[in-house]
Amino acid sequence: MITPARTSKKQRLALTLGMAGAIVAAPLIGGLATANAASVSTWDKVAQGESTGNWHINTGNGFYGGLQFTQSTWAEFGGLKYAPRADLATKDQQIAIAEKVLAVQGPGAWPNTSGPAGLTKGGPAPTVAPSTSSKAATAAPAPVAKTESKSVTVEPKVVSPKLTEKTSTTSSSSSTYSVVKGDTLSKIAAAKSVEGGWHKLYAANRAVIGSNPNLIQVGQKLAIAGSAKAGATSAEAPATKTESAPAAPHKVSVTLKEKAAAPAPATKAKPQISVKSADSSAAAATTKTNSSGYVAPVNGSLGTAFGTGGSMWSSGSHTGQDFIVGTGTSVKAIAAGTVVSAGNGGAYGNEIVIRHADGKYSQYAHLSSIKVSVGSTVGAGQQIGLSGATGNVTGPHLHFEIRTTPNYGSGINPVTYLRAHGVSL
């Protein structure tokens, strides 16, 4: 498993706070001096270790491009001026942003690959030529001028049934919402009074959002009124509505732009319905799921708190939060994410570590049984194991941590984190 570029503990605590749902970051840092530069060949070696040298990789796990930027890091260091995501930018543009990260965070931003690649501060400035023209332009929807030219071509061929369909699409587009900085699905659902909450909103827009409801992007257009099924109902409107809506180039142009932003909505209607029922089943099976997409790891009372001092811990204090439960209690993923560790963790016994969309990691220790493997994608509330008393313990319980890295020693208060995401403990 490749460890992507990320901030140190102190810097991540300062720059990245866990918020409900998906975090949409804004640019933070402009140009930086090149005193901490590295050569292009060095960056090639880092990319080889991070992504096997694929500068346009996007596996859907929240890490993008050859140097595996998170979306928040890409935005914070000015990457949005080149492309919406790192994988849509050119190699030179990714290296230009990596230089800024190196100047602030040092080689530790790529802890597993910087050493073998020889990445250090103070190297020669790379010969790169980033420009605002990149693959993002190719991946982005067609410009307005092109859209209008398409509408002129379509207009003469419009007949009554097609006009009815376009009219219903235009009506649907009036119920769309464009994602802005700070939005989450739960916030949008509450503000727009979406029946069924964020689960319904996600099910209707999965084709746009992707497989992770906690990761939405600025500028994405979400359908608020419902799914493609609702659009089909509008298409059955009486013929009088077709006559009262003559072919208007402007409306046809808007319709085409919507199709560019959300390819083939009709083909996604059936998958949306199946996803929706799957989400509903997961919600029914999880008693503590909330609208932000987070749950408690177990149904149990709180035990030894984070930061409690004592000689029984090698660090001098307790690095997590204990939950008092018996052996065999169902342990659940607190949010959607990817399993990065699953197995024996020494003093932790059987443990699981999951990486989440906000860059944080959750750890579940002393398990009697593990139900997932490294690389597995899990959903909020999904059972991942059973509690137990493996490792260095005095009795059965769940030891739970929230970390800024997958490693020991980077923990933050897990109760504060969960409550900030709407979980009642």
XYZ file of C-alpha atoms in Angstrom:
425
model
C 0.000 0.000 0.000
C 1.530 3.313 -1.091
C 1.494 6.035 1.572
C 0.501 9.317 -0.158
C 1.870 12.767 0.516
C 0.456 14.134 3.742
C 1.197 16.691 6.419
C 2.934 16.059 9.723
C 0.914 15.746 12.882
C 1.241 19.394 13.944
C 0.671 20.764 10.461
C -2.342 18.581 9.780
C -3.867 19.607 13.096
C -3.317 23.202 12.082
C -4.443 22.964 8.439
C -6.942 20.133 8.335
C -9.805 19.718 10.821
C -12.210 16.778 10.562
C -15.644 18.187 9.556
C -19.008 16.473 8.980
C -19.101 14.853 5.581
C -16.744 15.917 2.842
C -14.283 18.776 3.314
C -13.902 21.125 0.348
C -10.583 22.939 0.777
C -9.615 26.374 -0.543
C -6.220 27.606 -1.798
C -3.965 28.607 1.079
C -0.455 29.183 -0.157
C 0.850 31.113 -3.152
C 4.285 31.003 -4.624
C 7.195 29.884 -2.479
C 10.937 30.290 -2.944
C 12.860 27.530 -4.711
C 15.494 27.198 -1.983
C 13.958 23.835 -1.046
C 13.776 22.518 -4.607
C 14.390 19.014 -5.952
C 15.287 17.911 -9.472
C 12.756 16.459 -11.894
C 14.549 13.101 -11.782
C 14.146 13.040 -7.992
C 10.408 13.740 -8.299
C 10.214 10.948 -10.894
C 11.660 8.554 -8.308
C 9.166 9.722 -5.676
C 6.294 9.245 -8.138
C 7.587 5.770 -8.993
C 7.309 4.806 -5.337
C 3.997 6.568 -4.736
C 2.070 5.618 -7.892
C 4.399 3.460 -10.027
C 5.087 6.617 -12.018
C 1.487 7.128 -13.177
C 1.043 10.930 -13.095
C -2.676 10.733 -13.883
C -3.735 7.945 -11.527
C -7.122 8.141 -9.759
C -8.208 4.918 -8.058
C -11.103 6.573 -6.215
C -9.422 6.333 -2.792
C -9.073 10.098 -2.261
C -5.408 10.340 -3.380
C -4.587 11.735 -6.810
C -1.776 12.026 -9.342
C 1.777 10.776 -9.498
C 2.689 12.197 -6.068
C -0.610 11.116 -4.472
C -1.959 14.468 -3.274
C -5.088 14.587 -1.146
C -7.666 17.037 -2.477
C -7.167 19.330 0.542
C -3.380 19.452 0.070
C -3.784 20.148 -3.658
C -6.107 23.057 -2.898
C -4.122 24.430 0.065
C -0.929 24.771 -1.977
C -2.536 26.419 -5.009
C -3.163 23.430 -7.268
C -6.669 24.565 -8.229
C -5.212 27.227 -10.522
C -3.980 24.346 -12.689
C -6.703 21.700 -12.405
C -9.586 20.621 -10.123
C -7.552 17.589 -8.997
C -3.903 16.584 -9.190
C -4.532 13.653 -11.554
C -6.001 16.117 -14.091
C -2.891 18.315 -14.004
C 0.298 17.876 -16.018
C 3.443 16.354 -14.559
C 5.119 19.797 -14.446
C 2.147 21.296 -12.620
C 2.149 18.496 -10.034
C 5.874 18.978 -9.458
C 5.358 22.748 -9.073
C 2.833 22.139 -6.273
C 5.040 19.433 -4.738
C 7.865 22.002 -4.507
C 5.584 24.176 -2.353
C 4.694 21.224 -0.128
C 8.392 20.348 0.210
C 9.234 23.914 1.258
C 6.644 23.856 4.065
C 6.573 20.224 5.206
C 9.914 18.857 4.079
C 10.572 15.343 2.721
C 8.432 13.881 5.530
C 5.348 14.630 3.463
C 6.323 11.471 1.516
C 7.676 9.364 4.437
C 7.931 6.029 2.634
C 9.427 7.207 -0.654
C 11.444 10.384 -0.004
C 14.393 8.494 1.511
C 14.855 5.922 -1.277
C 14.297 8.665 -3.881
C 16.904 10.964 -2.294
C 14.363 13.780 -1.766
C 15.863 16.514 0.440
C 15.534 20.243 0.938
C 18.020 22.493 -0.860
C 18.347 20.501 -4.069
C 18.547 21.972 -7.597
C 15.432 23.725 -8.901
C 13.477 21.451 -11.271
C 13.190 22.423 -14.917
C 9.415 22.521 -15.211
C 7.030 24.768 -17.093
C 3.648 24.657 -15.368
C 0.908 26.582 -17.103
C -2.802 26.981 -16.540
C -3.408 24.837 -19.621
C -3.537 21.157 -18.618
C -5.450 17.965 -18.991
C -8.136 19.563 -16.854
C -9.160 21.558 -19.903
C -9.633 18.327 -21.809
C -11.527 16.672 -18.985
C -13.723 19.688 -18.251
C -17.182 20.153 -19.864
C -17.235 21.743 -23.325
C -17.028 25.573 -23.390
C -20.235 27.563 -23.733
C -19.431 28.490 -27.320
C -19.225 24.828 -28.300
C -22.392 24.042 -26.403
C -24.254 26.733 -28.304
C -23.005 25.404 -31.629
C -24.354 21.979 -30.679
C -27.721 23.479 -29.819
C -27.944 25.056 -33.294
C -27.338 21.658 -34.843
C -29.940 19.964 -32.668
C -32.670 22.601 -33.028
C -33.775 21.849 -36.607
C -34.176 18.155 -35.718
C -36.309 18.737 -32.624
C -39.705 17.075 -32.859
C -42.477 17.052 -30.288
C -41.293 14.020 -28.232
C -37.683 15.297 -28.083
C -38.820 18.770 -27.107
C -40.858 17.264 -24.318
C -37.760 15.434 -23.059
C -35.603 18.577 -23.201
C -38.276 20.607 -21.453
C -38.331 18.106 -18.590
C -34.513 18.217 -18.398
C -34.558 22.006 -18.249
C -37.136 21.792 -15.462
C -34.907 19.347 -13.606
C -31.877 21.629 -14.039
C -33.756 24.361 -12.175
C -33.497 22.079 -9.113
C -29.733 21.607 -9.216
C -27.228 22.871 -6.698
C -23.596 23.810 -7.323
C -21.216 22.727 -4.509
C -19.321 25.558 -2.805
C -16.508 25.695 -0.235
C -17.449 24.144 3.113
C -20.381 22.075 1.787
C -21.193 18.539 2.877
C -24.045 16.325 1.711
C -25.707 16.604 5.120
C -25.537 20.430 5.034
C -26.964 20.576 1.513
C -29.739 18.091 2.334
C -30.737 20.113 5.407
C -30.629 23.466 3.598
C -32.688 22.174 0.658
C -35.083 20.112 2.850
C -34.300 16.923 0.940
C -36.716 14.196 1.953
C -34.653 11.232 3.116
C -31.648 13.398 4.098
C -28.133 13.052 2.720
C -28.618 9.347 1.923
C -31.333 10.230 -0.611
C -29.241 13.102 -1.984
C -26.204 10.823 -2.409
C -28.233 8.032 -4.058
C -29.601 10.505 -6.620
C -26.135 11.909 -7.411
C -23.805 8.924 -7.100
C -22.891 9.198 -10.793
C -21.512 12.692 -10.129
C -20.036 12.212 -6.634
C -18.504 8.762 -7.045
C -18.180 5.902 -4.547
C -17.300 8.067 -1.516
C -20.130 10.288 -0.156
C -17.612 12.046 2.110
C -15.695 13.503 -0.856
C -17.466 16.181 -2.913
C -15.768 18.845 -5.010
C -16.343 22.575 -5.499
C -18.361 23.164 -8.665
C -20.045 19.757 -8.797
C -23.731 20.081 -9.785
C -26.085 17.987 -7.664
C -29.707 17.193 -8.519
C -31.870 18.244 -5.569
C -35.308 17.311 -6.906
C -34.512 13.590 -7.193
C -33.039 10.988 -9.543
C -33.478 10.267 -13.251
C -36.764 8.597 -12.382
C -38.218 11.973 -11.433
C -37.050 13.359 -14.784
C -38.907 10.573 -16.562
C -42.129 11.582 -14.797
C -41.694 15.132 -16.032
C -41.189 13.840 -19.565
C -44.766 12.476 -19.492
C -46.191 15.992 -19.199
C -49.188 16.838 -21.465
C -48.595 17.994 -25.024
C -49.811 21.475 -24.088
C -46.592 21.988 -22.121
C -44.589 21.040 -25.185
C -46.349 23.676 -27.266
C -45.935 26.370 -24.602
C -42.178 25.813 -24.539
C -40.910 26.637 -28.054
C -37.394 25.645 -28.992
C -35.215 28.237 -27.279
C -31.457 28.047 -27.981
C -30.625 29.161 -24.454
C -32.609 26.358 -22.801
C -31.225 23.713 -25.124
C -27.723 24.993 -24.346
C -28.333 24.547 -20.603
C -29.580 21.033 -21.217
C -26.410 20.099 -23.058
C -24.218 21.524 -20.296
C -26.044 19.407 -17.721
C -25.402 16.309 -19.802
C -21.710 17.185 -20.003
C -21.490 17.570 -16.221
C -23.320 14.289 -15.528
C -22.758 11.799 -18.391
C -25.638 9.515 -19.390
C -27.967 10.062 -16.391
C -30.550 7.642 -17.823
C -28.108 4.730 -17.713
C -27.341 5.462 -14.077
C -30.986 5.365 -12.949
C -31.043 1.651 -12.150
C -27.675 1.606 -10.287
C -28.877 4.571 -8.226
C -31.950 2.645 -7.169
C -29.884 -0.376 -6.130
C -27.368 1.794 -4.236
C -30.184 3.557 -2.461
C -31.637 0.310 -1.175
C -28.153 -0.823 -0.067
C -27.666 2.404 1.878
C -31.105 1.988 3.426
C -30.239 -1.539 4.530
C -26.972 -0.358 6.093
C -28.783 2.435 7.915
C -31.390 0.012 9.244
C -28.675 -2.279 10.590
C -26.780 0.554 12.318
C -28.568 2.034 15.294
C -26.268 5.049 15.763
C -25.860 6.261 12.168
C -26.312 10.047 11.855
C -26.809 12.394 8.932
C -23.085 13.225 8.721
C -22.198 9.633 7.825
C -20.405 8.741 11.094
C -21.240 6.156 13.773
C -19.856 4.976 17.102
C -17.412 2.044 16.764
C -19.407 -0.122 19.194
C -22.556 0.020 21.289
C -20.945 0.318 24.689
C -20.145 2.741 27.507
C -16.953 4.804 27.705
C -13.984 3.427 29.624
C -10.441 4.781 30.120
C -10.228 8.173 28.404
C -7.703 9.548 25.940
C -4.706 11.189 27.671
C -5.136 9.408 31.014
C -1.681 9.211 32.642
C -0.067 6.077 34.031
C 3.046 3.899 33.985
C 1.177 1.018 32.345
C 1.475 2.809 28.983
C 4.857 3.125 27.295
C 4.102 6.700 26.217
C 3.137 7.676 29.755
C -0.508 8.237 28.844
C -3.427 6.486 27.176
C -3.355 7.049 23.407
C -6.994 6.194 22.695
C -10.489 5.802 24.124
C -11.622 2.498 25.607
C -15.181 1.193 25.206
C -16.432 -1.271 27.803
C -17.813 -4.247 25.877
C -17.615 -8.000 26.213
C -15.829 -10.357 23.850
C -17.714 -10.874 20.586
C -19.379 -7.446 20.382
C -19.796 -6.180 16.824
C -17.166 -3.531 15.925
C -18.132 -1.113 13.141
C -16.247 1.296 10.867
C -16.994 4.835 12.079
C -17.125 6.183 8.487
C -16.466 5.146 4.924
C -12.817 4.455 4.142
C -10.112 2.034 3.040
C -8.449 -0.588 5.267
C -4.690 0.063 5.435
C -3.807 -2.438 8.192
C -5.465 -5.621 9.458
C -3.683 -8.187 11.606
C -1.546 -8.595 14.714
C -0.388 -5.278 16.165
C 1.822 -6.476 19.026
C 0.599 -4.933 22.278
C -2.607 -3.951 20.459
C -3.369 -7.583 19.647
C -5.553 -8.011 16.598
C -6.075 -4.522 15.144
C -7.576 -2.759 12.115
C -6.597 0.704 10.797
C -8.842 2.523 8.279
C -8.017 5.654 6.248
C -10.921 8.116 5.825
C -11.644 10.838 3.263
C -10.649 13.689 5.620
C -7.103 12.284 5.940
C -7.629 10.847 9.439
C -7.141 7.188 10.410
C -9.253 5.153 12.857
C -7.769 2.220 14.807
C -9.681 -0.666 16.450
C -7.590 -2.868 18.780
C -7.681 -6.020 20.962
C -10.139 -7.698 18.567
C -11.090 -11.352 18.840
C -11.921 -11.544 15.144
C -11.105 -9.519 11.993
C -13.669 -9.444 9.158
C -11.811 -7.283 6.576
C -8.456 -7.270 4.802
C -5.969 -4.636 3.642
C -7.315 -2.750 0.641
C -10.966 -3.394 1.479
C -13.366 -0.477 1.068
C -15.814 -0.184 3.967
C -18.905 1.900 4.642
C -20.038 3.731 7.760
C -21.491 1.259 10.238
C -20.166 -1.813 8.413
C -19.049 -4.629 10.720
C -15.273 -5.033 10.489
C -14.586 -7.321 13.442
C -15.514 -8.514 16.934
C -14.221 -7.132 20.222
C -11.950 -9.227 22.416
C -8.958 -9.274 24.762
C -5.952 -9.944 22.521
C -2.609 -8.228 23.109
C -1.631 -6.375 26.288
C -4.933 -6.107 28.193
C -6.447 -6.749 31.615
C -9.835 -7.736 30.208
C -12.076 -7.571 27.124
C -12.765 -4.111 25.662
C -12.322 -2.090 22.486
C -9.350 0.278 22.308
C -10.193 2.980 19.727
C -7.942 5.715 18.305
C -8.168 8.566 15.783
C -4.775 9.347 14.214
C -3.347 11.863 11.781
C -1.140 9.124 10.288
C -1.570 5.325 10.266
C 1.167 5.002 12.891
C 1.334 4.952 16.680
C 2.003 8.304 18.348
C -0.122 10.506 16.061
C -3.382 10.206 17.983
C -5.910 12.953 18.712
C -8.876 12.849 21.108
C -11.284 10.338 19.534
C -14.324 11.394 21.585
C -13.906 15.021 20.513
C -13.548 13.893 16.895
C -16.660 11.712 16.917
C -18.804 14.308 18.659
C -17.675 16.920 16.116
C -19.143 14.590 13.481
C -22.484 14.319 15.246
C -21.968 11.017 17.103
C -23.553 10.866 20.570
C -21.386 9.092 23.134
